[in-house]
GROMACS .gro file of C-alpha atoms in nm:
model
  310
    1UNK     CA    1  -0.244   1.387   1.452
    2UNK     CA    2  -0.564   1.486   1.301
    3UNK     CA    3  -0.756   1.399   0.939
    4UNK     CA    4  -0.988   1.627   0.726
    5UNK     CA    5  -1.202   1.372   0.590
    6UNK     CA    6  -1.415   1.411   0.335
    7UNK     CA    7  -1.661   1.186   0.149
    8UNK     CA    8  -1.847   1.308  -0.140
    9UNK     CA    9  -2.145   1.054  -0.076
   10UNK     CA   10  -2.182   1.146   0.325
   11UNK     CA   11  -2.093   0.791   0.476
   12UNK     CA   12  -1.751   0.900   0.672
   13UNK     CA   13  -1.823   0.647   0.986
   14UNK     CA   14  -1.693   0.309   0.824
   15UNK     CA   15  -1.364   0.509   0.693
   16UNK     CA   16  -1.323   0.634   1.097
   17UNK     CA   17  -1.376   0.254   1.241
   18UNK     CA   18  -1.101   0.141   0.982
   19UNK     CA   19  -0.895   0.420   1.042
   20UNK     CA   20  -0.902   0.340   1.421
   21UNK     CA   21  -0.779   0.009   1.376
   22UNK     CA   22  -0.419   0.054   1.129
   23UNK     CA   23  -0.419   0.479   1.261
   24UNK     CA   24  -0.563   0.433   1.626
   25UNK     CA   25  -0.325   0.780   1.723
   26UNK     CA   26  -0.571   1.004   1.475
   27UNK     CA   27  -0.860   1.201   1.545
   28UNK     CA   28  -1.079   1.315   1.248
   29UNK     CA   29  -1.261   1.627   1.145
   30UNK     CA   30  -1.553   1.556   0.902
   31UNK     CA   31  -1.585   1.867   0.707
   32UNK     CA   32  -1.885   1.994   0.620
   33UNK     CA   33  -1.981   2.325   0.401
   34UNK     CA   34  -2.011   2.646   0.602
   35UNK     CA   35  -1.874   2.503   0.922
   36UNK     CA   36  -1.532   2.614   1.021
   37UNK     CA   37  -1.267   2.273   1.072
   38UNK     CA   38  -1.002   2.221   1.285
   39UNK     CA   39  -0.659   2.292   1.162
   40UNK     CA   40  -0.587   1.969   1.058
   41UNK     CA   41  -0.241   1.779   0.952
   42UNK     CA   42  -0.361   1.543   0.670
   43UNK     CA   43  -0.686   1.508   0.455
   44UNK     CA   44  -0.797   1.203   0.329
   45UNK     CA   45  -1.079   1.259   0.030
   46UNK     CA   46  -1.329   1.197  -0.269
   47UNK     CA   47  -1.429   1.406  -0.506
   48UNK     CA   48  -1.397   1.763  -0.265
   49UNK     CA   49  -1.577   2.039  -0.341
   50UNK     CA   50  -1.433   2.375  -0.412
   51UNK     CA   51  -1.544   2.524  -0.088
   52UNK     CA   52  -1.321   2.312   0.053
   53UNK     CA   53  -0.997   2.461  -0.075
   54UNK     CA   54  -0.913   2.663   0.198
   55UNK     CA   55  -0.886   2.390   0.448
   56UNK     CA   56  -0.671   2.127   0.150
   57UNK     CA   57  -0.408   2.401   0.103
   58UNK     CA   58  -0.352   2.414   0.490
   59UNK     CA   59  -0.287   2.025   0.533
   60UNK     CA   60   0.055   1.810   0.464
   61UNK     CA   61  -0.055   1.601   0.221
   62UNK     CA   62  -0.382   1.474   0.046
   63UNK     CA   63  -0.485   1.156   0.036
   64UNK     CA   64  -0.757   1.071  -0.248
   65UNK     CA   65  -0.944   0.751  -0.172
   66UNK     CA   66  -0.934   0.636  -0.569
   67UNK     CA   67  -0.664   0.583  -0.865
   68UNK     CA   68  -0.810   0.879  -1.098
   69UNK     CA   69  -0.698   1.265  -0.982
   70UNK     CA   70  -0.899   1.455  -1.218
   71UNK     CA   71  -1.132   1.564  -0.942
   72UNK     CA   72  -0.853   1.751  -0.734
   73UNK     CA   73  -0.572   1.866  -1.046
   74UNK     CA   74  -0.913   2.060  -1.206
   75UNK     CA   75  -0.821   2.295  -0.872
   76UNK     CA   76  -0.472   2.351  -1.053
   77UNK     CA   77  -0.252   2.570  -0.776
   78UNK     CA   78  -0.512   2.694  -0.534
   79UNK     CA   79  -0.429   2.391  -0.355
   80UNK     CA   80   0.025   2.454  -0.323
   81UNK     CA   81   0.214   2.259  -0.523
   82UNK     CA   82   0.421   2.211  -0.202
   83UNK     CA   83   0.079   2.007  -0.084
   84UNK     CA   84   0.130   1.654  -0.216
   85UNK     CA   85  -0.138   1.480  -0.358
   86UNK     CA   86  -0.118   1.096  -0.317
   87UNK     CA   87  -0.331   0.843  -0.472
   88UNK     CA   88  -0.398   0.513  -0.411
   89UNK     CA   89  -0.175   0.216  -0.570
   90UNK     CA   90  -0.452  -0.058  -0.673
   91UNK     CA   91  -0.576  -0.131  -0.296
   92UNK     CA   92  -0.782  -0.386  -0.464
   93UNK     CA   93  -0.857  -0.171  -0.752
   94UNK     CA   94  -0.699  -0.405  -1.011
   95UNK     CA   95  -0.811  -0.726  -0.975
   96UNK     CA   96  -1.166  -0.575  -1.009
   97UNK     CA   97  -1.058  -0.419  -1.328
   98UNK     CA   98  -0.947  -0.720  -1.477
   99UNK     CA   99  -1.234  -0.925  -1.447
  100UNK     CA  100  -1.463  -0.621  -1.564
  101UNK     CA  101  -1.277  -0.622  -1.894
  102UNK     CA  102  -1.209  -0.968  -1.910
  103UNK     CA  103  -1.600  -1.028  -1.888
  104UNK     CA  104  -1.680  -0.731  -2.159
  105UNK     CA  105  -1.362  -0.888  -2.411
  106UNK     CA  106  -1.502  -1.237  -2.350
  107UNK     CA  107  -1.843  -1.158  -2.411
  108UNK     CA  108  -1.781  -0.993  -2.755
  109UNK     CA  109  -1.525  -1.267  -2.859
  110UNK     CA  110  -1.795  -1.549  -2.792
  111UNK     CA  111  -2.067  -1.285  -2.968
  112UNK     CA  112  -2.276  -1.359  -2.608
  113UNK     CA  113  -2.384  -0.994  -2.673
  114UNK     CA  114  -2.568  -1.104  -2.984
  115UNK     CA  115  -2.670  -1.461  -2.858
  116UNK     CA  116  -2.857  -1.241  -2.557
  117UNK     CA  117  -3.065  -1.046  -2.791
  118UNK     CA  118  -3.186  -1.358  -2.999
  119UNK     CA  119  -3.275  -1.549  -2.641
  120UNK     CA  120  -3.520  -1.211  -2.575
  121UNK     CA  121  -3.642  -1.243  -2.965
  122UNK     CA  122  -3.702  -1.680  -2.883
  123UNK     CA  123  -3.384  -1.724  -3.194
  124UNK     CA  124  -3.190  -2.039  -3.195
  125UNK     CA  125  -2.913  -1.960  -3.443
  126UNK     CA  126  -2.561  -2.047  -3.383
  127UNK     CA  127  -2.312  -1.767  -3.528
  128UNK     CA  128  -2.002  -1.803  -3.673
  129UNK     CA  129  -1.642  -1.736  -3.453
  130UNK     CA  130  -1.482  -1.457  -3.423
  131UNK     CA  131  -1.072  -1.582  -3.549
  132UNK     CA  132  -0.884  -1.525  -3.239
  133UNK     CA  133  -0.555  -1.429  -3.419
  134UNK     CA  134  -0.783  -1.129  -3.539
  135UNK     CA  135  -0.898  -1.032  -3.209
  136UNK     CA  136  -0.631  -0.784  -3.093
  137UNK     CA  137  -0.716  -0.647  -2.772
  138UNK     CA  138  -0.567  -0.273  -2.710
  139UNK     CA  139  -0.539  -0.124  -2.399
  140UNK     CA  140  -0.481   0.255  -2.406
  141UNK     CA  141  -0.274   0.323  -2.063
  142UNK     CA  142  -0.010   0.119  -1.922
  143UNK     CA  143   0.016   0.241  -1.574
  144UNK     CA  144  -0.097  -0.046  -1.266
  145UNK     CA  145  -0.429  -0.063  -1.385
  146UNK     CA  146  -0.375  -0.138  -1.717
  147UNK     CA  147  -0.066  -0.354  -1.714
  148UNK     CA  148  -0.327  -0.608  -1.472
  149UNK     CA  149  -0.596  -0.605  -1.744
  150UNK     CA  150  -0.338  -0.728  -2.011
  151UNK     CA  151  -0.169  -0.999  -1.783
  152UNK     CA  152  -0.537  -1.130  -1.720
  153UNK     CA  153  -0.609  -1.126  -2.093
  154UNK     CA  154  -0.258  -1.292  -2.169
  155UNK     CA  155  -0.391  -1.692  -2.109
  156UNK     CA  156  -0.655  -1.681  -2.352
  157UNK     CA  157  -0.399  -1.609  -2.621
  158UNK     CA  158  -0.526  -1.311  -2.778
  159UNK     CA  159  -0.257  -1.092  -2.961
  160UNK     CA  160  -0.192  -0.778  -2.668
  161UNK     CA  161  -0.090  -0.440  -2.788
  162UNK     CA  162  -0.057  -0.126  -2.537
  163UNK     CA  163  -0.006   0.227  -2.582
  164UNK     CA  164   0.149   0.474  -2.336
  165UNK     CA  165   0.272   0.813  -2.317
  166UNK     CA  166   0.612   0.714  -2.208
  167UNK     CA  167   0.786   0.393  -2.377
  168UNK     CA  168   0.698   0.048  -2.200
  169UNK     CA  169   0.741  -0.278  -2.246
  170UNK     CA  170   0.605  -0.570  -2.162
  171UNK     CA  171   0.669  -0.953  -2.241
  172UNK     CA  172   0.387  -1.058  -2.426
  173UNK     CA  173   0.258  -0.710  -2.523
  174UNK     CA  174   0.340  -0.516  -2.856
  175UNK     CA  175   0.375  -0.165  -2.671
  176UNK     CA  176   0.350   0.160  -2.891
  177UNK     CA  177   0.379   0.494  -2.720
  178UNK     CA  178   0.373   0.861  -2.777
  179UNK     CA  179   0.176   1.057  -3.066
  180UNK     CA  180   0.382   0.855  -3.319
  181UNK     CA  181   0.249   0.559  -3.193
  182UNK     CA  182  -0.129   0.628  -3.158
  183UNK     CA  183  -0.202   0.550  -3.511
  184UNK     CA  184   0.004   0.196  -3.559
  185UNK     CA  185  -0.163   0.065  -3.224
  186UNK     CA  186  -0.540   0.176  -3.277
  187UNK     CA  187  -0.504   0.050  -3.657
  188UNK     CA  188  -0.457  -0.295  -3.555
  189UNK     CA  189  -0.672  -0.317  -3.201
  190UNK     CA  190  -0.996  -0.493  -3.298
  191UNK     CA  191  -1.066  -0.381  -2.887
  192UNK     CA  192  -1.002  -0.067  -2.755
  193UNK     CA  193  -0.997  -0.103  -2.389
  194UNK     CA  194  -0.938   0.277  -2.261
  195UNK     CA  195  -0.764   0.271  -1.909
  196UNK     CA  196  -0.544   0.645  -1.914
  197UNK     CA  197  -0.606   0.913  -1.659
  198UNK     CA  198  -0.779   1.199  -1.739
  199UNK     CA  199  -0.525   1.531  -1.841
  200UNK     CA  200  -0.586   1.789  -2.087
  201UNK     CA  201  -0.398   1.557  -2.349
  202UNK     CA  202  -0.658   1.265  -2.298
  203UNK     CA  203  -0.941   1.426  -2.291
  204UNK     CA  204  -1.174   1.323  -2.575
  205UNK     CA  205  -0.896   1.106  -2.731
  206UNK     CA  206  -1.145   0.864  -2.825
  207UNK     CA  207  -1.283   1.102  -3.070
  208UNK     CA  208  -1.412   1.006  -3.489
  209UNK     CA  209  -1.077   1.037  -3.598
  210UNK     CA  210  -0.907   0.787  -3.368
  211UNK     CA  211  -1.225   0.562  -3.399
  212UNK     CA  212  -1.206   0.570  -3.744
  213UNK     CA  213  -0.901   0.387  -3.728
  214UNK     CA  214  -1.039   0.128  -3.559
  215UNK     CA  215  -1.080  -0.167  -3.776
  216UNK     CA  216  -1.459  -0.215  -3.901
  217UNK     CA  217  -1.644  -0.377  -3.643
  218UNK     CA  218  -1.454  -0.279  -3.359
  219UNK     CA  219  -1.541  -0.282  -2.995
  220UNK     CA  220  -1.507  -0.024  -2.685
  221UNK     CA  221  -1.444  -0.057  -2.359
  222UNK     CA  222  -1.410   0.222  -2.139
  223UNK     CA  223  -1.334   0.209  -1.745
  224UNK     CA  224  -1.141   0.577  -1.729
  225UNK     CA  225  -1.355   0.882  -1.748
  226UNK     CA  226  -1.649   0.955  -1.950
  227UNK     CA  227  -1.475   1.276  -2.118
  228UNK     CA  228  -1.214   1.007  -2.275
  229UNK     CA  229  -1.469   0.979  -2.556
  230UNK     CA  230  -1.631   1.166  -2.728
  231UNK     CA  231  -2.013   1.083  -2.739
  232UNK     CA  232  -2.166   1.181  -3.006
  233UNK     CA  233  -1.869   1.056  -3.225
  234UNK     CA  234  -1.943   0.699  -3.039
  235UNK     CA  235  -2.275   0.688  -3.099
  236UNK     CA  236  -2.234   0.782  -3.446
  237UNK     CA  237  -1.971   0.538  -3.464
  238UNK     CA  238  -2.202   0.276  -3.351
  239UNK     CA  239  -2.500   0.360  -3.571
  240UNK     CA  240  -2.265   0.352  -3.897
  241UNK     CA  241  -2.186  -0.024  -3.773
  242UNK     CA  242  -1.787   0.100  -3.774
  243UNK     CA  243  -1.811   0.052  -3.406
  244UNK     CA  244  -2.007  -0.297  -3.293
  245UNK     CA  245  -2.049  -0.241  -2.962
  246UNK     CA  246  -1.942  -0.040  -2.657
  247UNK     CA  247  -1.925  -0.126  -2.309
  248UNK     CA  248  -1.920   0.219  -2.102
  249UNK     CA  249  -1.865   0.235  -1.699
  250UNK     CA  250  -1.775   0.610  -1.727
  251UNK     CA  251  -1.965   0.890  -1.805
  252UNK     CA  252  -1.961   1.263  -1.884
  253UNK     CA  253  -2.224   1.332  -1.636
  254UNK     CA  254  -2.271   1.090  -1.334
  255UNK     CA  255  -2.546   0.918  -1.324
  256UNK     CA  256  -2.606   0.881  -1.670
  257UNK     CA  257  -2.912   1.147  -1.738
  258UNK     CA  258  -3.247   0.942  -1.843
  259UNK     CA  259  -3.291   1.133  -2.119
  260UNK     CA  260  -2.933   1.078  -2.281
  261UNK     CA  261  -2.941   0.854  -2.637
  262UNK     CA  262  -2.716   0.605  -2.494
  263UNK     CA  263  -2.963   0.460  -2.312
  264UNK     CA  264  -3.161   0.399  -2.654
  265UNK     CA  265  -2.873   0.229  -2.850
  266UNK     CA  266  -2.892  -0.182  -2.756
  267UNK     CA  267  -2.546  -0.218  -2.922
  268UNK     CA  268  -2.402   0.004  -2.562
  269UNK     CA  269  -2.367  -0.190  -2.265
  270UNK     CA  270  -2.400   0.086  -1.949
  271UNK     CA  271  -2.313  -0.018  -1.564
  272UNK     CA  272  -2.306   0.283  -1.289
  273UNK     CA  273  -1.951   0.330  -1.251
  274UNK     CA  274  -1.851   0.020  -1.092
  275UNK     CA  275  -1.578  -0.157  -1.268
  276UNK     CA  276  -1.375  -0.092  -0.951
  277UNK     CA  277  -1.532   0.036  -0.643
  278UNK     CA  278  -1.269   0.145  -0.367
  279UNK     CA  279  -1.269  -0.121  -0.135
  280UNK     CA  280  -1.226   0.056   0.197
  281UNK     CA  281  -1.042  -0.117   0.430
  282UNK     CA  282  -0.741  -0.192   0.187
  283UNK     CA  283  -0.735   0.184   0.106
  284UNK     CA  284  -0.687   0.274   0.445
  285UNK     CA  285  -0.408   0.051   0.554
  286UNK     CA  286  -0.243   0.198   0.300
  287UNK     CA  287  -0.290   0.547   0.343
  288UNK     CA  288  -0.210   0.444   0.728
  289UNK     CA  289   0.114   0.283   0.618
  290UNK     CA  290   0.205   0.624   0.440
  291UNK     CA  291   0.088   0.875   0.685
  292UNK     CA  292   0.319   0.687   0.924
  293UNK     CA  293   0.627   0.734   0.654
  294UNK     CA  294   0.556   1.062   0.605
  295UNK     CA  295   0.539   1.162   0.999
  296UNK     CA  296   0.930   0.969   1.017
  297UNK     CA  297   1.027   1.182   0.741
  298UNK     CA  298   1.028   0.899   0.513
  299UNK     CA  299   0.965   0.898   0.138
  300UNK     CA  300   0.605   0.762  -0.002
  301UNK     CA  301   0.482   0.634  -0.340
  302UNK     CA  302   0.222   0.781  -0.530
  303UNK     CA  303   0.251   1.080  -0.500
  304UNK     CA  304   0.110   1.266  -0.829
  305UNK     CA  305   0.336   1.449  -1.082
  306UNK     CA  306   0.078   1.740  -1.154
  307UNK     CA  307   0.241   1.808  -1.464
  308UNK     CA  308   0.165   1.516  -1.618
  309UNK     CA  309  -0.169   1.449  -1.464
  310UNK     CA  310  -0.098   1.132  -1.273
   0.00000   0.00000   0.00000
């Protein structure tokens, strides 16, 4: 058996040494531009780049090392729809998400955003409470991901709501979904946690018309993809004082360019993409554990519906 791998920051070694311990049987091909691979039966990636096309549409299946797809469906059918494309289920993905927006929800509700800035100005003033019962917390995208955010939220007892394309439920959670939903569930979300993949239909959802119907004063959190929001809507948003705050992990362009007017607006909390890193060893166990299925003929999870984006 042997694995295209591909890493889109270089460091292939540490994936090999794991791979040799749960997929001891494989041998790898590290792919590199202008070099000609191996014909190879699997490849396991990040973020590929188009020259590598050729060598994806030859392989079984594809394994991408993260929950988000967008960087492979943008290839649409040069890579054959009879090519599966399998991402990862959580492998540690979630639990990192939840405490990311746990932090960012708990640090608006207890206004530590504002008590930071009066520390740096010397201020001793105690602010009033935000009302819990008026803090709903709305996570767009009910898929793994999301569902763990909301049961970490659940014990401090803020009202849930969650929006998905399909109809969910879940105890607990006022669920909307669908177009006729949107409206109902951002009305009433004093947080807008943004957890969906990135399709055609999600792309720049988070524009001034949705965020307008955000109550006054709401918040932002987004741990998706940059082009979820729209920017210049946000930041517009932000400077009317419709939108309080943001807390952004995702970004249009990666890293976030120097010059870009986020960086100027203290009311937008930026970190480098890290509310979940892919924790390695996890990741390959399981893509082990499915490369095995898939060599007895077996039937795998995860495996990405391209029509719908996920």
């Amino acid at each position: 058996m042997r694995i295209l791998l591909h890493r889109a920051d270089g460091k292939t070694e540490p994936w090999i040494k794991d791979f040799t311990k749960f997929l001891p049987e494989a041998e790898f091909e590290i792919w590199h531009a202008g070099e000609p691979s191996q014909p190879c039966d699997y490849a396991v990636v990040w973020s590929p780049p188009e020259a590598m096309l050729p060598e994806l549409a030859q392989v079984k299946a594809i394994f991408n090392t993260g929950a988000g797809v967008d960087a492979l469906l943008r290839f649409g059918d040069a890579i054959p729809r009879e090519v599966p494309i399998i991402r990862l289920n959580d492998a540690g993905m979630a639990v990192q998400m939840a405490e990311y927006v746990t932090y960012s929800v708990l640090r608006y509700f207890r206004r530590f955003d504002e008590y930071e800035n009066q520390a740096r100005a010397g201020l001793w003033a105690p602010l009033p409470q935000h009302n819990r019962g008026d803090f709903a917390i709305g996570v767009l995208g009910m898929g793994v991901l999301g569902k763990r955010v909301l049961e970490a939220l659940a014990p401090f007892g803020f009202p849930l709501r969650g929006w998905s394309r399909t109809e969910k439920a879940m105890p607990g959670v006022q669920c909307y979904h669908g177009s006729e939903g949107l409206d109902t569930f951002l009305r009433g979300s004093r947080v807008l946690v943004c957890m969906l993949p990135l399709t055609p239909d999600t792309s720049n959802l988070v524009d001034r018309t949705n965020m307008c119907k955000l109550p006054a004063g709401a918040f932002v959190i987004n741990v998706a993809r940059g082009a979820h929001i729209a920017e210049p809507d946000l930041l517009a948003l932000i400077k009317s004082g419709h939108i309080a705050a943001a807390t952004l992990d995702v970004f249009r362009n990666e890293p976030l360019p120097a010059q870009h007017p986020f960086w100027q607006e203290p009311r937008i909390t930026i970190t480098p993409h890290i509310s979940a890193l892919t924790l390695r060893r996890e990741s390959v166990q399981q893509i082990a554990e499915k490369i095995r299925k898939l060599e007895k003929g077996e039937p795998v999870a995860d495996i990405v519906d391209r029509n719908q984006g996920y």
